[in-house]
CSV table of C-alpha atoms and ligand atoms in Angstrom, one decimal:
chain,number,residue,atom,x,y,z
A,46,MET,CA,104.9,86.9,79.0
A,47,SER,CA,107.5,86.6,81.7
A,48,ILE,CA,111.1,85.6,81.3
A,49,SER,CA,110.9,82.2,82.9
A,50,SER,CA,114.2,82.1,84.8
A,51,PHE,CA,113.4,85.4,86.5
A,52,PRO,CA,111.3,85.0,89.6
A,53,THR,CA,107.8,86.5,89.9
A,54,ILE,CA,106.8,88.3,93.0
A,55,GLY,CA,103.0,88.8,93.7
A,56,ILE,CA,102.0,91.8,95.7
A,57,LEU,CA,98.7,92.1,97.4
A,58,GLY,CA,97.8,95.8,97.4
A,59,GLY,CA,97.3,98.6,95.0
A,60,GLY,CA,98.7,101.6,96.9
A,61,GLN,CA,101.9,103.6,96.9
A,62,LEU,CA,103.8,101.0,99.0
A,63,GLY,CA,103.1,98.3,96.4
A,64,LYS,CA,104.1,100.7,93.7
A,65,MET,CA,107.5,101.6,95.2
A,66,MET,CA,108.1,97.8,95.9
A,67,ALA,CA,107.2,97.0,92.3
A,68,ALA,CA,109.5,99.7,91.0
A,69,GLU,CA,112.5,98.1,92.8
A,70,ALA,CA,111.6,94.7,91.6
A,71,VAL,CA,111.2,95.8,88.0
A,72,ARG,CA,114.6,97.5,88.1
A,73,MET,CA,116.1,94.0,88.8
A,74,SER,CA,113.8,92.4,86.1
A,75,ILE,CA,111.9,90.5,88.7
A,76,ASN,CA,108.5,89.9,87.3
A,77,VAL,CA,105.7,91.6,89.2
A,78,ARG,CA,102.1,90.7,89.6
A,79,LEU,CA,99.7,92.9,91.6
A,80,LEU,CA,96.3,92.1,93.0
A,81,SER,CA,94.0,94.7,94.5
A,82,PRO,CA,90.3,94.8,95.2
A,83,LYS,CA,89.7,97.6,92.8
A,84,ASP,CA,91.5,99.5,90.1
A,85,ALA,CA,94.0,101.4,92.1
A,86,GLY,CA,95.6,104.5,90.8
A,87,PRO,CA,99.2,104.1,92.0
A,88,MET,CA,99.6,100.8,90.1
A,89,GLN,CA,98.4,101.9,86.7
A,90,ALA,CA,101.9,102.3,85.5
A,91,TYR,CA,102.5,98.5,85.8
A,92,SER,CA,101.5,95.5,83.7
A,93,GLY,CA,100.5,92.4,85.5
A,94,VAL,CA,97.9,94.3,87.5
A,95,MET,CA,94.8,92.4,88.4
A,96,ALA,CA,91.7,93.8,90.1
A,97,GLY,CA,89.4,91.3,91.7
A,98,ASP,CA,87.8,90.0,94.9
A,99,TRP,CA,91.1,89.3,96.7
A,100,THR,CA,89.4,87.3,99.4
A,101,ASP,CA,88.0,84.8,96.9
A,102,PRO,CA,90.2,81.6,96.9
A,103,ASP,CA,89.7,81.1,93.1
A,104,VAL,CA,90.9,84.7,92.4
A,105,LEU,CA,93.9,84.1,94.7
A,106,ARG,CA,94.8,80.8,93.1
A,107,ASP,CA,94.6,82.3,89.7
A,108,PHE,CA,96.8,85.2,90.8
A,109,GLY,CA,99.3,83.0,92.7
A,110,ALA,CA,99.6,80.5,89.9
A,111,ASP,CA,102.6,82.3,88.2
A,112,CYS,CA,104.1,83.7,91.4
A,113,ASP,CA,107.2,82.3,93.1
A,114,ILE,CA,106.5,84.3,96.2
A,115,ILE,CA,103.6,86.5,97.5
A,116,THR,CA,103.9,89.5,99.7
A,117,VAL,CA,101.7,92.3,100.9
A,118,GLU,CA,101.9,96.1,101.0
A,119,SER,CA,99.7,96.3,104.1
A,120,GLU,CA,98.9,94.2,107.1
A,121,TRP,CA,95.3,94.4,106.1
A,122,ALA,CA,95.7,92.7,102.7
A,123,PRO,CA,94.4,89.1,102.7
A,124,ALA,CA,97.7,87.3,103.3
A,125,ALA,CA,96.1,84.5,105.4
A,126,GLU,CA,93.5,83.9,102.7
A,127,ALA,CA,96.3,83.7,100.1
A,128,ALA,CA,98.3,81.3,102.2
A,129,ASP,CA,95.2,79.1,102.7
A,130,ALA,CA,94.3,79.2,99.0
A,131,LEU,CA,97.8,78.4,97.8
A,132,GLY,CA,98.9,75.9,100.4
A,133,ASP,CA,102.5,74.8,100.1
A,134,ALA,CA,102.7,75.9,96.4
A,135,VAL,CA,103.8,79.5,97.1
A,136,ASP,CA,105.3,81.1,100.2
A,137,VAL,CA,103.5,84.2,101.5
A,138,TRP,CA,105.7,86.7,103.5
A,139,PRO,CA,105.3,88.0,106.1
A,140,SER,CA,103.8,84.8,107.5
A,141,THR,CA,100.2,84.5,108.9
A,142,HIS,CA,101.8,84.0,112.3
A,143,THR,CA,103.7,87.4,112.1
A,144,LEU,CA,100.6,89.2,110.8
A,145,GLU,CA,98.3,87.8,113.5
A,146,LEU,CA,100.8,88.9,116.1
A,147,ILE,CA,101.1,92.4,114.7
A,148,LYS,CA,97.6,93.2,113.5
A,149,ASP,CA,96.1,93.3,117.0
A,150,LYS,CA,97.7,96.0,119.1
A,151,GLY,CA,96.9,94.2,122.3
A,152,VAL,CA,98.4,90.9,121.1
A,153,GLN,CA,101.4,92.8,119.7
A,154,LYS,CA,102.2,94.7,122.9
A,155,GLN,CA,101.9,91.6,125.0
A,156,HIS,CA,104.1,89.6,122.7
A,157,LEU,CA,106.7,92.4,122.7
A,158,ALA,CA,106.6,92.7,126.5
A,159,ASP,CA,107.0,88.9,126.9
A,160,ALA,CA,110.1,89.1,124.7
A,161,ASP,CA,111.6,91.8,126.9
A,162,CYS,CA,111.1,94.6,124.5
A,163,PRO,CA,110.3,97.7,126.5
A,164,VAL,CA,106.8,99.1,125.8
A,165,PRO,CA,104.8,101.8,127.6
A,166,ASP,CA,102.6,100.3,130.4
A,167,PHE,CA,99.4,99.0,128.9
A,168,GLU,CA,96.4,97.0,129.8
A,169,CYS,CA,93.7,95.4,127.6
A,170,CYS,CA,90.4,96.4,129.1
A,171,GLU,CA,87.0,94.8,128.2
A,172,THR,CA,84.8,97.3,130.1
A,173,VAL,CA,84.8,101.0,130.7
A,174,ASP,CA,84.9,100.5,134.4
A,175,GLU,CA,88.0,98.3,134.1
A,176,ALA,CA,89.6,101.1,131.9
A,177,VAL,CA,88.8,103.8,134.4
A,178,ALA,CA,90.5,101.7,137.1
A,179,VAL,CA,93.6,101.1,135.0
A,180,ALA,CA,93.8,104.8,134.0
A,181,ASN,CA,93.7,105.8,137.6
A,182,ASP,CA,96.4,103.3,138.4
A,183,PHE,CA,98.6,104.7,135.5
A,184,GLY,CA,97.6,108.3,136.1
A,185,TYR,CA,96.1,110.6,133.4
A,186,PRO,CA,96.5,111.2,130.6
A,187,VAL,CA,96.2,107.8,129.0
A,188,VAL,CA,95.9,106.8,125.4
A,189,LEU,CA,92.9,104.6,124.4
A,190,LYS,CA,93.7,102.4,121.4
A,191,GLN,CA,91.5,100.3,119.2
A,192,TYR,CA,93.0,96.8,118.7
A,193,ARG,CA,92.6,96.5,115.0
A,194,GLY,CA,92.3,98.5,111.8
A,195,ALA,CA,93.7,101.9,113.1
A,196,TYR,CA,96.0,104.1,111.1
A,197,ASP,CA,97.2,107.7,111.2
A,198,GLY,CA,95.9,108.0,114.7
A,199,TYR,CA,92.3,107.3,113.8
A,200,GLY,CA,91.2,104.8,116.4
A,201,ASN,CA,93.2,106.4,119.2
A,202,ALA,CA,92.1,109.0,121.8
A,203,THR,CA,94.2,110.7,124.5
A,204,VAL,CA,92.0,111.3,127.6
A,205,HIS,CA,92.7,113.4,130.7
A,206,SER,CA,90.0,112.4,133.2
A,207,ASP,CA,87.5,109.7,134.1
A,208,GLU,CA,84.8,111.8,132.4
A,209,GLU,CA,86.7,112.1,129.1
A,210,LEU,CA,87.5,108.4,129.2
A,211,ARG,CA,83.8,107.5,129.7
A,212,GLU,CA,82.8,109.9,126.9
A,213,ALA,CA,85.4,108.5,124.4
A,214,TRP,CA,84.7,104.8,125.2
A,215,PRO,CA,81.4,104.2,123.4
A,216,ASP,CA,82.7,105.6,120.1
A,217,LEU,CA,85.9,103.7,120.1
A,218,ALA,CA,85.4,100.4,121.9
A,219,THR,CA,84.8,97.2,120.1
A,220,ASP,CA,83.4,94.0,121.5
A,221,ASP,CA,86.7,93.2,123.2
A,222,GLY,CA,87.0,96.7,124.6
A,223,LEU,CA,90.1,98.9,124.1
A,224,MET,CA,93.8,99.0,125.1
A,225,VAL,CA,94.6,101.6,127.7
A,226,GLU,CA,98.2,102.8,127.4
A,227,MET,CA,100.2,105.1,129.7
A,228,PHE,CA,100.8,108.4,127.9
A,229,ALA,CA,104.5,108.4,127.0
A,230,GLU,CA,106.0,111.9,127.6
A,231,PHE,CA,108.6,111.2,125.0
A,232,THR,CA,111.4,113.5,123.9
A,233,ARG,CA,111.1,112.4,120.3
A,234,GLU,CA,109.5,109.8,118.2
A,235,LEU,CA,112.0,107.6,116.3
A,236,ALA,CA,111.7,104.8,113.7
A,237,VAL,CA,114.0,102.0,112.7
A,238,GLN,CA,113.6,99.8,109.6
A,239,VAL,CA,114.8,96.3,109.8
A,240,ALA,CA,114.9,93.8,106.9
A,241,ARG,CA,114.9,90.1,107.8
A,242,ARG,CA,115.3,87.0,105.7
A,243,PRO,CA,113.3,83.8,106.5
A,244,GLY,CA,116.4,82.3,108.2
A,245,GLY,CA,116.7,85.3,110.6
A,246,GLU,CA,119.5,87.2,108.9
A,247,GLN,CA,118.9,91.0,109.4
A,248,VAL,CA,120.1,94.4,108.3
A,249,VAL,CA,119.1,97.5,110.2
A,250,TYR,CA,118.7,101.1,108.9
A,251,PRO,CA,119.8,104.3,110.6
A,252,VAL,CA,117.7,105.7,113.4
A,253,ALA,CA,115.1,108.1,112.0
A,254,TYR,CA,113.5,111.0,113.8
A,255,THR,CA,109.8,111.2,112.9
A,256,GLU,CA,108.0,114.5,113.3
A,257,GLN,CA,104.2,114.3,113.7
A,258,GLU,CA,101.7,117.0,113.0
A,259,ASN,CA,98.0,116.3,113.9
A,260,HIS,CA,98.8,112.7,114.5
A,261,ARG,CA,100.3,112.3,111.1
A,262,CYS,CA,103.9,112.0,110.1
A,263,HIS,CA,105.0,115.3,108.6
A,264,ALA,CA,108.8,114.8,108.2
A,265,VAL,CA,111.5,112.3,108.8
A,266,GLU,CA,115.1,113.3,109.5
A,267,VAL,CA,118.0,110.9,109.3
A,268,PRO,CA,120.2,110.3,111.1
A,269,ALA,CA,118.1,111.3,114.2
A,270,ASP,CA,119.9,113.8,116.4
A,271,VAL,CA,120.2,111.4,119.4
A,272,ASP,CA,123.0,110.3,121.6
A,273,ASP,CA,125.0,107.2,120.5
A,274,ASP,CA,123.6,105.1,123.4
A,275,VAL,CA,120.0,106.0,122.4
A,276,ALA,CA,120.8,105.0,118.8
A,277,GLU,CA,122.3,101.8,120.0
A,278,LYS,CA,119.3,101.0,122.2
A,279,ALA,CA,116.9,101.9,119.4
A,280,HIS,CA,118.7,99.5,117.1
A,281,ALA,CA,118.9,96.7,119.6
A,282,ILE,CA,115.3,97.0,120.6
A,283,ALA,CA,114.1,97.2,117.0
A,284,GLN,CA,116.1,94.1,116.0
A,285,ARG,CA,114.9,92.1,119.0
A,286,SER,CA,111.2,93.1,118.3
A,287,VAL,CA,111.5,92.0,114.7
A,288,ASP,CA,113.0,88.7,115.8
A,289,ALA,CA,110.2,88.3,118.4
A,290,ALA,CA,107.6,88.8,115.7
A,291,GLU,CA,109.5,86.4,113.3
A,292,GLY,CA,109.1,89.2,110.7
A,293,VAL,CA,110.2,88.4,107.2
A,294,GLY,CA,110.6,91.3,104.7
A,295,LEU,CA,110.9,94.9,105.8
A,296,ILE,CA,109.5,95.7,109.2
A,297,ALA,CA,109.3,99.2,110.6
A,298,VAL,CA,109.6,99.8,114.3
A,299,GLU,CA,108.1,103.0,115.8
A,300,LEU,CA,109.8,104.0,119.0
A,301,PHE,CA,109.6,106.6,121.7
A,302,GLU,CA,112.8,108.2,123.1
A,303,MET,CA,112.1,109.0,126.8
A,304,PRO,CA,113.7,111.9,128.7
A,305,ASP,CA,115.5,109.4,131.0
A,306,GLY,CA,117.2,107.8,128.0
A,307,ARG,CA,114.9,104.8,127.7
A,308,VAL,CA,113.6,103.7,124.4
A,309,LEU,CA,110.2,102.2,124.2
A,310,VAL,CA,108.4,100.4,121.3
A,311,ASN,CA,105.2,102.0,120.2
A,312,GLU,CA,104.4,99.6,117.4
A,313,LEU,CA,105.6,97.5,114.5
A,314,ALA,CA,104.4,97.6,110.9
A,315,PRO,CA,105.2,94.4,109.0
A,316,ARG,CA,106.0,96.2,105.7
A,317,PRO,CA,107.9,99.1,104.2
A,318,HIS,CA,106.8,102.3,106.0
A,319,ASN,CA,106.4,106.0,105.4
A,320,THR,CA,109.2,106.6,107.9
A,321,GLY,CA,111.5,104.6,105.6
A,322,HIS,CA,110.8,106.4,102.3
A,323,TYR,CA,114.0,108.4,102.7
A,324,THR,CA,115.9,105.2,102.0
A,325,ILE,CA,115.1,105.3,98.3
A,326,GLU,CA,117.5,108.1,97.7
A,327,GLY,CA,119.2,108.2,101.1
A,328,CYS,CA,120.6,104.7,101.4
A,329,ASP,CA,122.7,102.2,99.4
A,330,THR,CA,119.7,99.9,99.3
A,331,SER,CA,116.1,101.2,99.8
A,332,GLN,CA,113.6,99.7,102.2
A,333,PHE,CA,111.6,98.5,99.2
A,334,GLU,CA,114.6,96.7,97.5
A,335,ASN,CA,115.6,95.0,100.8
A,336,HIS,CA,111.9,94.0,101.3
A,337,VAL,CA,112.0,92.3,97.8
A,338,ARG,CA,115.4,90.7,98.6
A,339,ALA,CA,114.3,89.5,102.0
A,340,VAL,CA,111.0,87.8,100.8
A,341,LEU,CA,112.9,86.1,98.0
A,342,ASP,CA,115.5,85.0,100.6
A,343,TRP,CA,118.3,86.8,98.7
A,344,PRO,CA,121.3,88.6,100.2
A,345,LEU,CA,120.3,91.9,101.9
A,346,GLY,CA,121.9,95.1,100.8
A,347,SER,CA,123.9,97.8,102.6
A,348,THR,CA,121.8,100.2,104.6
A,349,ASP,CA,124.5,102.9,104.8
A,350,LEU,CA,123.5,106.5,104.2
A,351,ARG,CA,124.8,107.9,100.9
A,352,ARG,CA,125.1,111.4,102.2
A,353,PRO,CA,125.5,112.7,105.8
A,354,ALA,CA,121.8,113.6,106.1
A,355,ALA,CA,118.4,112.7,104.4
A,356,VAL,CA,115.1,114.4,105.1
A,357,MET,CA,111.7,113.3,103.8
A,358,VAL,CA,108.6,115.5,103.9
A,359,ASN,CA,105.1,114.2,103.2
A,360,VAL,CA,102.9,115.9,100.6
A,361,LEU,CA,99.3,115.8,101.9
A,362,GLY,CA,96.1,116.4,100.0
A,363,GLU,CA,94.7,120.0,100.3
A,364,ARG,CA,91.3,119.5,98.8
A,365,GLU,CA,88.5,117.1,97.9
A,366,GLY,CA,88.3,115.7,94.3
A,367,THR,CA,90.2,114.0,91.6
A,368,PRO,CA,93.9,114.9,91.2
A,369,ALA,CA,95.6,115.6,88.0
A,370,GLN,CA,99.3,115.5,87.7
A,371,PRO,CA,100.2,118.7,89.6
A,372,ASP,CA,101.2,121.4,87.2
A,373,THR,CA,103.4,122.6,90.0
A,374,LEU,CA,105.6,119.6,89.7
A,375,PRO,CA,108.2,121.5,87.6
A,376,ASP,CA,108.5,124.0,90.5
A,377,ALA,CA,109.3,121.2,92.9
A,378,LEU,CA,111.8,119.7,90.4
A,379,ALA,CA,113.5,123.1,90.2
A,380,VAL,CA,114.7,122.7,93.8
A,381,ASP,CA,118.2,121.4,93.6
A,382,GLY,CA,118.7,118.0,95.2
A,383,ALA,CA,115.1,117.3,96.0
A,384,THR,CA,113.3,114.2,94.6
A,385,PRO,CA,109.5,114.4,94.5
A,386,HIS,CA,107.4,111.2,94.5
A,387,ILE,CA,103.8,111.5,93.4
A,388,TYR,CA,101.7,108.4,94.3
A,389,GLY,CA,99.0,108.7,91.6
A,390,LYS,CA,96.1,108.1,93.9
A,391,PRO,CA,92.8,108.6,92.0
A,392,ASP,CA,91.2,110.7,94.7
A,393,VAL,CA,92.5,113.5,96.8
A,394,ARG,CA,91.2,114.3,100.3
A,395,PRO,CA,92.5,116.9,102.8
A,396,GLY,CA,95.3,115.3,104.8
A,397,ARG,CA,95.6,112.2,102.6
A,398,LYS,CA,99.2,111.2,101.8
A,399,MET,CA,99.5,112.0,98.1
A,400,GLY,CA,103.3,112.0,97.7
A,401,HIS,CA,106.5,112.8,99.4
A,402,VAL,CA,109.8,114.6,98.7
A,403,THR,CA,113.2,113.5,99.8
A,404,ALA,CA,116.4,115.7,99.9
A,405,LEU,CA,119.9,114.7,100.8
A,406,GLY,CA,122.4,117.1,102.1
A,407,ASP,CA,125.6,117.8,104.1
A,408,ASP,CA,123.5,118.3,107.3
A,409,ARG,CA,119.9,117.9,108.4
A,410,ALA,CA,119.1,121.7,108.1
A,411,ASP,CA,120.4,121.7,104.5
A,412,ALA,CA,118.4,118.7,103.5
A,413,ARG,CA,115.4,119.9,105.5
A,414,ASN,CA,115.2,123.3,103.7
A,415,ARG,CA,115.3,121.7,100.3
A,416,ALA,CA,112.7,119.0,101.1
A,417,GLU,CA,110.3,121.5,102.6
A,418,GLU,CA,110.8,123.9,99.7
A,419,ALA,CA,110.0,121.3,97.1
A,420,ALA,CA,107.1,119.8,99.1
A,421,ASP,CA,105.6,123.3,99.6
A,422,ALA,CA,105.8,123.9,95.8
A,423,LEU,CA,103.5,120.9,95.2
A,424,HIS,CA,99.8,121.3,95.6
A,425,LEU,CA,97.5,118.4,95.3
B,682,LIG,P1,100.1,105.3,112.4
B,682,LIG,O1,99.3,104.7,111.3
B,682,LIG,O2,100.4,106.8,112.2
B,682,LIG,O3,101.4,104.6,112.7
B,682,LIG,P2,98.3,104.4,114.4
B,682,LIG,O4,96.9,104.8,114.1
B,682,LIG,O5,98.7,103.0,114.3
B,682,LIG,O6,99.3,105.4,113.7
B,682,LIG,P3,99.8,104.8,116.9
B,682,LIG,O7,101.1,104.6,116.2
B,682,LIG,O8,99.4,103.9,118.0
B,682,LIG,O9,98.6,104.9,115.9
B,682,LIG,O10,99.7,106.3,117.4
B,682,LIG,C1,99.8,107.4,116.6
B,682,LIG,C2,100.6,108.5,117.3
B,682,LIG,O11,100.0,108.8,118.6
B,682,LIG,C3,102.0,108.1,117.7
B,682,LIG,O12,102.8,108.3,116.5
B,682,LIG,C4,102.3,109.1,118.8
B,682,LIG,O13,102.5,110.4,118.3
B,682,LIG,C5,101.0,109.1,119.5
B,682,LIG,N1,100.9,108.1,120.6
B,682,LIG,C6,100.6,106.8,120.5
B,682,LIG,N2,100.7,106.1,121.6
B,682,LIG,C7,101.1,107.0,122.5
B,682,LIG,C8,101.5,106.9,123.9
B,682,LIG,N3,101.3,105.8,124.6
B,682,LIG,N4,101.9,108.0,124.5
B,682,LIG,C9,102.0,109.2,123.8
B,682,LIG,N5,101.8,109.3,122.5
B,682,LIG,C10,101.3,108.3,121.9
B,683,LIG,MG1,102.0,104.2,114.5
C-alpha cells in the first residue's frame, strides 16, 4: 500500500540500472513499481516488482494504473508501447521521440550532425559495394556499426581493407545495411552525464575518462585529465546533444577526444550509464537521483564532486553459472574507502558486468589503487 501523497515512479526494466534508480527513489520515499519480462535478479530486493509480458497493453495498463510517471532503465524497454497503452494518463520519459532518435545509430548520428554536434564522418550504406566505396573515400580502417540493438561493442567491426569489409558485411548487415564510420584515432574516450527536465533545464556532471578493455568499459576516472578547453568543449557538446535529442532524465554522452583538441560525439544513451556510476559516491547528487528528479520534473541536484577524484572499476564475470553472494565480499570491504556494488544478476558469464567498485581519493592514482584493489578482491 503506497502513501498516497508520495508519487509513484514506474520503471520498465529489471537490471542493475533500474535497481540503482529504485534505491535512490526509495531513499526519498518515492514509491517504486518495476516491470520486467521475467523475474530479474537485481530487483529481488524491492517490493512492487511485477514480471509479465511488458509488450502487452493490458499488462502495461495494469502496471501503469498506480504510477504517476513511467521511465525506463534501457532504450530497449517498451517505452513506446507503454506510452500507447497509457495515453495521456501517465507521462513516459524519455519520450518516444527521443528514444526513436537515439535507438537507431544512423538516425542518431544524422540528427546530431544536423544540430551541429561534431561526430566522426559516417555514411549509412545499404549495400556492401556502397560501403566499400565509402570506406575508400574515408580511408581504412573504418568501423562498421549495426543500427540497432548493439551493446558492449557487439554489432561493431573495425575493418582494414576491402576484403575485411566484404568478409564482415554478411554477418553484421541487416536489411537496411550498416553504418560506415571513420575510425577516430582518439587520444581518450570521455563521457559526460547530463540530467534534463521536461522544460529543458539541465545540469551537467564532470568530464569522465573512460578506459576500455576488449571493447568494454574497464574503469572510469573523474575528473578526466584533460585540458580546460577540452573539458569545456565536452560539456558544451554534451549539453547541445542532449538538447538536440530533447532528452528528459539522465542522458549519457560518449565522446572522443581527438589529438587536435576536437571533441566528437560517439553516441548518446538515454538513461543512467555505466560511466556515471561513480556519481553515487562521488557527487553531491548521483546520476540515478537526478534521473528520478528530472523525470518527476523536480529541481535537479548539484553535480559537484565530493572529493578531488573518483574512480570506478567494473567487476566482470569470470565463469559460467549461477552466482552466490561472493564470499570474497569482506575482502573487498576491507579496502579502505572503496564501495563495492554487487548487482545480484541470477547468471554469471565471462565478461558480463556483475558489479562495480567506486573509490574516492585525494587524486586519481590514490582512488584508482583502492578501486582496483577492491575490484580484484571480488570474484564472481
Ligand atoms: P557500448 O554499449 O559499450 O556503449 P556499443 O556497442 O553501443 O557500445 P559503440 O559505443 O558504438 O558501441 O562502440 C564501442 C567502442 O568501440 C567505443 O567505446 C570505442 O572504443 C570504439 N569505437 C566506436 N566507434 C569508433 C570509431 N568511429 N573510431 C574508433 N573507435 C570507435
Ligand atoms: Mg558506446
